[in-house]
Amino acid sequence: VELGRLLEAKRAYNVSEYPEFLLFEYYDNKLLNSEQVEYFKELLTQKNMLCQIGMGKGKSKVLTPILAKLKATKDRLSMVVVTKAMYQTNLTDLRESSARLFNQSVHEFVFNRDVEIGGRYFYDLYNLLLGVIKKGDYILTTPESLQCLELTYLELLKSNFRSTEESISHIEHILVLLKTKADVLIDEA
């Protein structure tokens, strides 16, 4: 029964329009189903979209690596946000699949209260994000890391110390970049 279904299966997309899908199918030895292709098309054409996809439908292993690739253009920052509990699992899976399928790197953005923020920390972070855009790679992070960055910015603004002015300027650049250039994919499962 399964073999018969596979033999009768047809591609649910135009290969010339979506070559990344064909690469995924070939290297991952999976055939995208019509439901997955429809999700891709919607997620790629809509600016802001929320969709609920059930467990086992390919969110993390199929949709995420392909969307991270397609969203990583030369002027946009592709960012995947996952729960803290699923971060390591997603990092391992996405590093392997993105490298194997698309020769694409996943860069970690982990920020918390324990990070030493002196010196060039925010300058280097800003340049990392610019480099990720330039290379067509993507960022993996958590909601907590993003919130911590914003809270640190607010705390530095309140501190009124002259020594924090440079850090404030660099965090502002980072926040503007995230607001204006990031295409965010959130996998909350």
mmCIF file of C-alpha atoms in Angstrom:
data_model
loop_
_atom_site.group_PDB
_atom_site.id
_atom_site.type_symbol
_atom_site.label_atom_id
_atom_site.label_comp_id
_atom_site.label_asym_id
_atom_site.label_seq_id
_atom_site.Cartn_x
_atom_site.Cartn_y
_atom_site.Cartn_z
ATOM 1 C CA VAL A 1 0.000 0.000 0.000
ATOM 2 C CA GLU A 2 2.778 2.450 0.980
ATOM 3 C CA LEU A 3 4.845 1.567 -2.100
ATOM 4 C CA GLY A 4 1.827 2.082 -4.344
ATOM 5 C CA ARG A 5 1.162 5.503 -2.814
ATOM 6 C CA LEU A 6 4.802 6.508 -3.324
ATOM 7 C CA LEU A 7 4.798 5.353 -6.948
ATOM 8 C CA GLU A 8 1.674 7.378 -7.685
ATOM 9 C CA ALA A 9 2.868 10.471 -5.806
ATOM 10 C CA LYS A 10 3.333 13.637 -7.830
ATOM 11 C CA ARG A 11 5.231 16.801 -6.958
ATOM 12 C CA ALA A 12 2.966 19.416 -5.428
ATOM 13 C CA TYR A 13 5.004 22.335 -6.801
ATOM 14 C CA ASN A 14 6.714 23.665 -9.905
ATOM 15 C CA VAL A 15 10.381 22.613 -9.791
ATOM 16 C CA SER A 16 11.595 25.676 -11.700
ATOM 17 C CA GLU A 17 9.757 27.962 -9.271
ATOM 18 C CA TYR A 18 10.978 26.225 -6.089
ATOM 19 C CA PRO A 19 14.362 24.545 -6.724
ATOM 20 C CA GLU A 20 15.062 24.512 -2.964
ATOM 21 C CA PHE A 21 12.152 22.108 -2.515
ATOM 22 C CA LEU A 22 13.685 19.723 -5.034
ATOM 23 C CA LEU A 23 17.065 19.909 -3.279
ATOM 24 C CA PHE A 24 15.385 19.147 0.017
ATOM 25 C CA GLU A 25 13.539 16.154 -1.425
ATOM 26 C CA TYR A 26 16.661 14.776 -3.041
ATOM 27 C CA TYR A 27 19.068 15.163 -0.120
ATOM 28 C CA ASP A 28 16.576 14.326 2.611
ATOM 29 C CA ASN A 29 14.929 11.506 0.660
ATOM 30 C CA LYS A 30 11.462 12.899 1.411
ATOM 31 C CA LEU A 31 8.642 13.981 -0.849
ATOM 32 C CA LEU A 32 6.930 17.207 0.176
ATOM 33 C CA ASN A 33 3.193 16.792 0.403
ATOM 34 C CA SER A 34 0.668 19.291 -0.929
ATOM 35 C CA GLU A 35 -0.191 20.550 2.570
ATOM 36 C CA GLN A 36 3.480 21.374 3.280
ATOM 37 C CA VAL A 37 3.851 23.115 -0.082
ATOM 38 C CA GLU A 38 0.756 25.227 0.623
ATOM 39 C CA TYR A 39 2.210 26.240 3.999
ATOM 40 C CA PHE A 40 5.434 27.234 2.254
ATOM 41 C CA LYS A 41 3.648 29.331 -0.319
ATOM 42 C CA GLU A 42 1.561 31.100 2.316
ATOM 43 C CA LEU A 43 4.502 31.688 4.651
ATOM 44 C CA LEU A 44 6.638 33.055 1.819
ATOM 45 C CA THR A 45 4.033 35.452 0.437
ATOM 46 C CA GLN A 46 2.419 36.771 3.614
ATOM 47 C CA LYS A 47 4.213 39.450 5.667
ATOM 48 C CA ASN A 48 2.761 38.322 8.991
ATOM 49 C CA MET A 49 1.127 34.970 9.284
ATOM 50 C CA LEU A 50 0.258 32.553 12.023
ATOM 51 C CA CYS A 51 -0.447 28.932 11.275
ATOM 52 C CA GLN A 52 -0.972 26.008 13.555
ATOM 53 C CA ILE A 53 0.581 22.805 12.324
ATOM 54 C CA GLY A 54 0.104 19.571 14.221
ATOM 55 C CA MET A 55 2.833 17.351 15.593
ATOM 56 C CA GLY A 56 4.550 15.131 13.057
ATOM 57 C CA LYS A 57 3.629 17.350 10.094
ATOM 58 C CA GLY A 58 7.212 18.460 9.454
ATOM 59 C CA LYS A 59 7.454 21.822 11.224
ATOM 60 C CA SER A 60 10.953 21.413 12.631
ATOM 61 C CA LYS A 61 12.475 18.938 10.195
ATOM 62 C CA VAL A 62 10.916 20.097 6.903
ATOM 63 C CA LEU A 63 9.396 23.577 7.067
ATOM 64 C CA THR A 64 11.985 25.272 9.293
ATOM 65 C CA PRO A 65 15.194 24.503 7.349
ATOM 66 C CA ILE A 66 13.604 25.329 3.984
ATOM 67 C CA LEU A 67 11.975 28.552 5.210
ATOM 68 C CA ALA A 68 15.187 29.620 6.960
ATOM 69 C CA LYS A 69 16.970 29.185 3.625
ATOM 70 C CA LEU A 70 14.358 30.992 1.563
ATOM 71 C CA LYS A 71 14.083 33.893 4.025
ATOM 72 C CA ALA A 72 17.874 34.406 4.103
ATOM 73 C CA THR A 73 18.261 36.896 1.290
ATOM 74 C CA LYS A 74 21.162 39.309 0.868
ATOM 75 C CA ASP A 75 19.254 42.136 2.553
ATOM 76 C CA ARG A 76 17.163 40.262 5.148
ATOM 77 C CA LEU A 77 18.067 38.526 8.399
ATOM 78 C CA SER A 78 16.518 35.084 8.622
ATOM 79 C CA MET A 79 15.820 34.256 12.272
ATOM 80 C CA VAL A 80 14.351 31.153 13.876
ATOM 81 C CA VAL A 81 13.019 31.514 17.415
ATOM 82 C CA VAL A 82 12.448 28.340 19.426
ATOM 83 C CA THR A 83 11.615 27.604 23.041
ATOM 84 C CA LYS A 84 14.439 27.371 25.531
ATOM 85 C CA ALA A 85 13.531 23.735 26.181
ATOM 86 C CA MET A 86 13.882 22.840 22.474
ATOM 87 C CA TYR A 87 16.887 25.052 21.699
ATOM 88 C CA GLN A 88 19.667 22.412 21.808
ATOM 89 C CA THR A 89 17.616 19.837 19.909
ATOM 90 C CA ASN A 90 16.735 22.361 17.216
ATOM 91 C CA LEU A 91 20.298 23.645 17.038
ATOM 92 C CA THR A 92 21.662 20.152 16.456
ATOM 93 C CA ASP A 93 19.003 19.241 13.885
ATOM 94 C CA LEU A 94 19.116 22.547 12.019
ATOM 95 C CA ARG A 95 22.905 22.672 11.866
ATOM 96 C CA GLU A 96 22.998 19.218 10.336
ATOM 97 C CA SER A 97 20.118 19.654 7.897
ATOM 98 C CA SER A 98 20.935 23.221 6.797
ATOM 99 C CA ALA A 99 24.596 22.367 6.159
ATOM 100 C CA ARG A 100 23.764 19.141 4.327
ATOM 101 C CA LEU A 101 20.859 20.471 2.291
ATOM 102 C CA PHE A 102 21.846 24.053 1.524
ATOM 103 C CA ASN A 103 25.461 24.538 2.673
ATOM 104 C CA GLN A 104 24.010 27.081 5.094
ATOM 105 C CA SER A 105 25.196 27.841 8.630
ATOM 106 C CA VAL A 106 23.118 28.387 11.749
ATOM 107 C CA HIS A 107 24.481 31.063 14.084
ATOM 108 C CA GLU A 108 23.529 31.145 17.744
ATOM 109 C CA PHE A 109 22.181 34.262 19.389
ATOM 110 C CA VAL A 110 22.193 33.510 23.098
ATOM 111 C CA PHE A 111 21.954 36.443 25.454
ATOM 112 C CA ASN A 112 21.319 36.444 29.190
ATOM 113 C CA ARG A 113 22.166 38.371 32.340
ATOM 114 C CA ASP A 114 25.397 36.411 32.811
ATOM 115 C CA VAL A 115 26.946 37.597 29.538
ATOM 116 C CA GLU A 116 29.880 39.970 30.026
ATOM 117 C CA ILE A 117 28.773 43.015 28.048
ATOM 118 C CA GLY A 118 31.840 45.168 28.382
ATOM 119 C CA GLY A 119 34.190 46.217 25.626
ATOM 120 C CA ARG A 120 33.150 45.367 22.103
ATOM 121 C CA TYR A 121 30.421 42.828 22.875
ATOM 122 C CA PHE A 122 27.510 44.657 21.187
ATOM 123 C CA TYR A 123 29.707 45.919 18.356
ATOM 124 C CA ASP A 124 30.750 42.329 17.620
ATOM 125 C CA LEU A 125 27.163 41.111 17.902
ATOM 126 C CA TYR A 126 25.964 43.740 15.421
ATOM 127 C CA ASN A 127 28.711 42.742 12.984
ATOM 128 C CA LEU A 128 27.819 39.075 13.425
ATOM 129 C CA LEU A 129 24.232 39.845 12.392
ATOM 130 C CA LEU A 130 25.441 41.824 9.362
ATOM 131 C CA GLY A 131 27.704 38.906 8.412
ATOM 132 C CA VAL A 132 24.826 36.441 8.704
ATOM 133 C CA ILE A 133 22.792 38.562 6.286
ATOM 134 C CA LYS A 134 25.695 38.883 3.852
ATOM 135 C CA LYS A 135 26.400 35.124 3.847
ATOM 136 C CA GLY A 136 22.742 34.097 3.546
ATOM 137 C CA ASP A 137 22.894 32.190 6.825
ATOM 138 C CA TYR A 138 20.434 32.474 9.716
ATOM 139 C CA ILE A 139 20.163 33.018 13.455
ATOM 140 C CA LEU A 140 18.705 30.615 16.007
ATOM 141 C CA THR A 141 17.571 32.162 19.267
ATOM 142 C CA THR A 142 14.991 32.036 22.047
ATOM 143 C CA PRO A 143 12.361 34.534 23.222
ATOM 144 C CA GLU A 144 14.337 34.876 26.464
ATOM 145 C CA SER A 145 17.474 36.005 24.622
ATOM 146 C CA LEU A 146 15.542 38.666 22.717
ATOM 147 C CA GLN A 147 13.821 39.886 25.877
ATOM 148 C CA CYS A 148 17.112 40.013 27.761
ATOM 149 C CA LEU A 149 18.631 42.154 25.019
ATOM 150 C CA GLU A 150 15.763 44.630 25.248
ATOM 151 C CA LEU A 151 15.874 44.710 29.058
ATOM 152 C CA THR A 152 19.627 45.292 29.026
ATOM 153 C CA TYR A 153 19.085 48.184 26.641
ATOM 154 C CA LEU A 154 16.474 49.722 28.948
ATOM 155 C CA GLU A 155 18.714 49.267 31.990
ATOM 156 C CA LEU A 156 21.648 50.913 30.239
ATOM 157 C CA LEU A 157 19.423 53.836 29.238
ATOM 158 C CA LYS A 158 18.378 54.306 32.859
ATOM 159 C CA SER A 159 21.912 54.037 34.208
ATOM 160 C CA ASN A 160 23.044 57.413 32.800
ATOM 161 C CA PHE A 161 26.704 56.340 32.932
ATOM 162 C CA ARG A 162 28.885 57.891 30.286
ATOM 163 C CA SER A 163 30.705 54.576 29.895
ATOM 164 C CA THR A 164 27.536 52.915 28.587
ATOM 165 C CA GLU A 165 26.929 55.341 25.689
ATOM 166 C CA GLU A 166 28.838 53.218 23.164
ATOM 167 C CA SER A 167 27.024 50.038 24.251
ATOM 168 C CA ILE A 168 23.679 51.841 24.010
ATOM 169 C CA SER A 169 24.489 52.973 20.485
ATOM 170 C CA HIS A 170 25.414 49.441 19.385
ATOM 171 C CA ILE A 171 22.309 47.899 20.987
ATOM 172 C CA GLU A 172 20.175 50.497 19.200
ATOM 173 C CA HIS A 173 21.732 49.447 15.896
ATOM 174 C CA ILE A 174 20.993 45.803 16.722
ATOM 175 C CA LEU A 175 17.380 46.527 17.696
ATOM 176 C CA VAL A 176 16.800 48.599 14.545
ATOM 177 C CA LEU A 177 18.280 45.809 12.426
ATOM 178 C CA LEU A 178 16.032 43.233 14.120
ATOM 179 C CA LYS A 179 12.977 45.435 13.649
ATOM 180 C CA THR A 180 13.612 46.412 10.025
ATOM 181 C CA LYS A 181 15.534 43.495 8.487
ATOM 182 C CA ALA A 182 14.556 40.329 10.361
ATOM 183 C CA ASP A 183 12.184 37.723 8.961
ATOM 184 C CA VAL A 184 11.254 35.700 12.015
ATOM 185 C CA LEU A 185 9.990 32.146 12.069
ATOM 186 C CA ILE A 186 8.718 31.051 15.476
ATOM 187 C CA ASP A 187 8.489 27.364 16.304
ATOM 188 C CA GLU A 188 6.820 27.169 19.684
ATOM 189 C CA ALA A 189 6.263 23.426 19.726
#
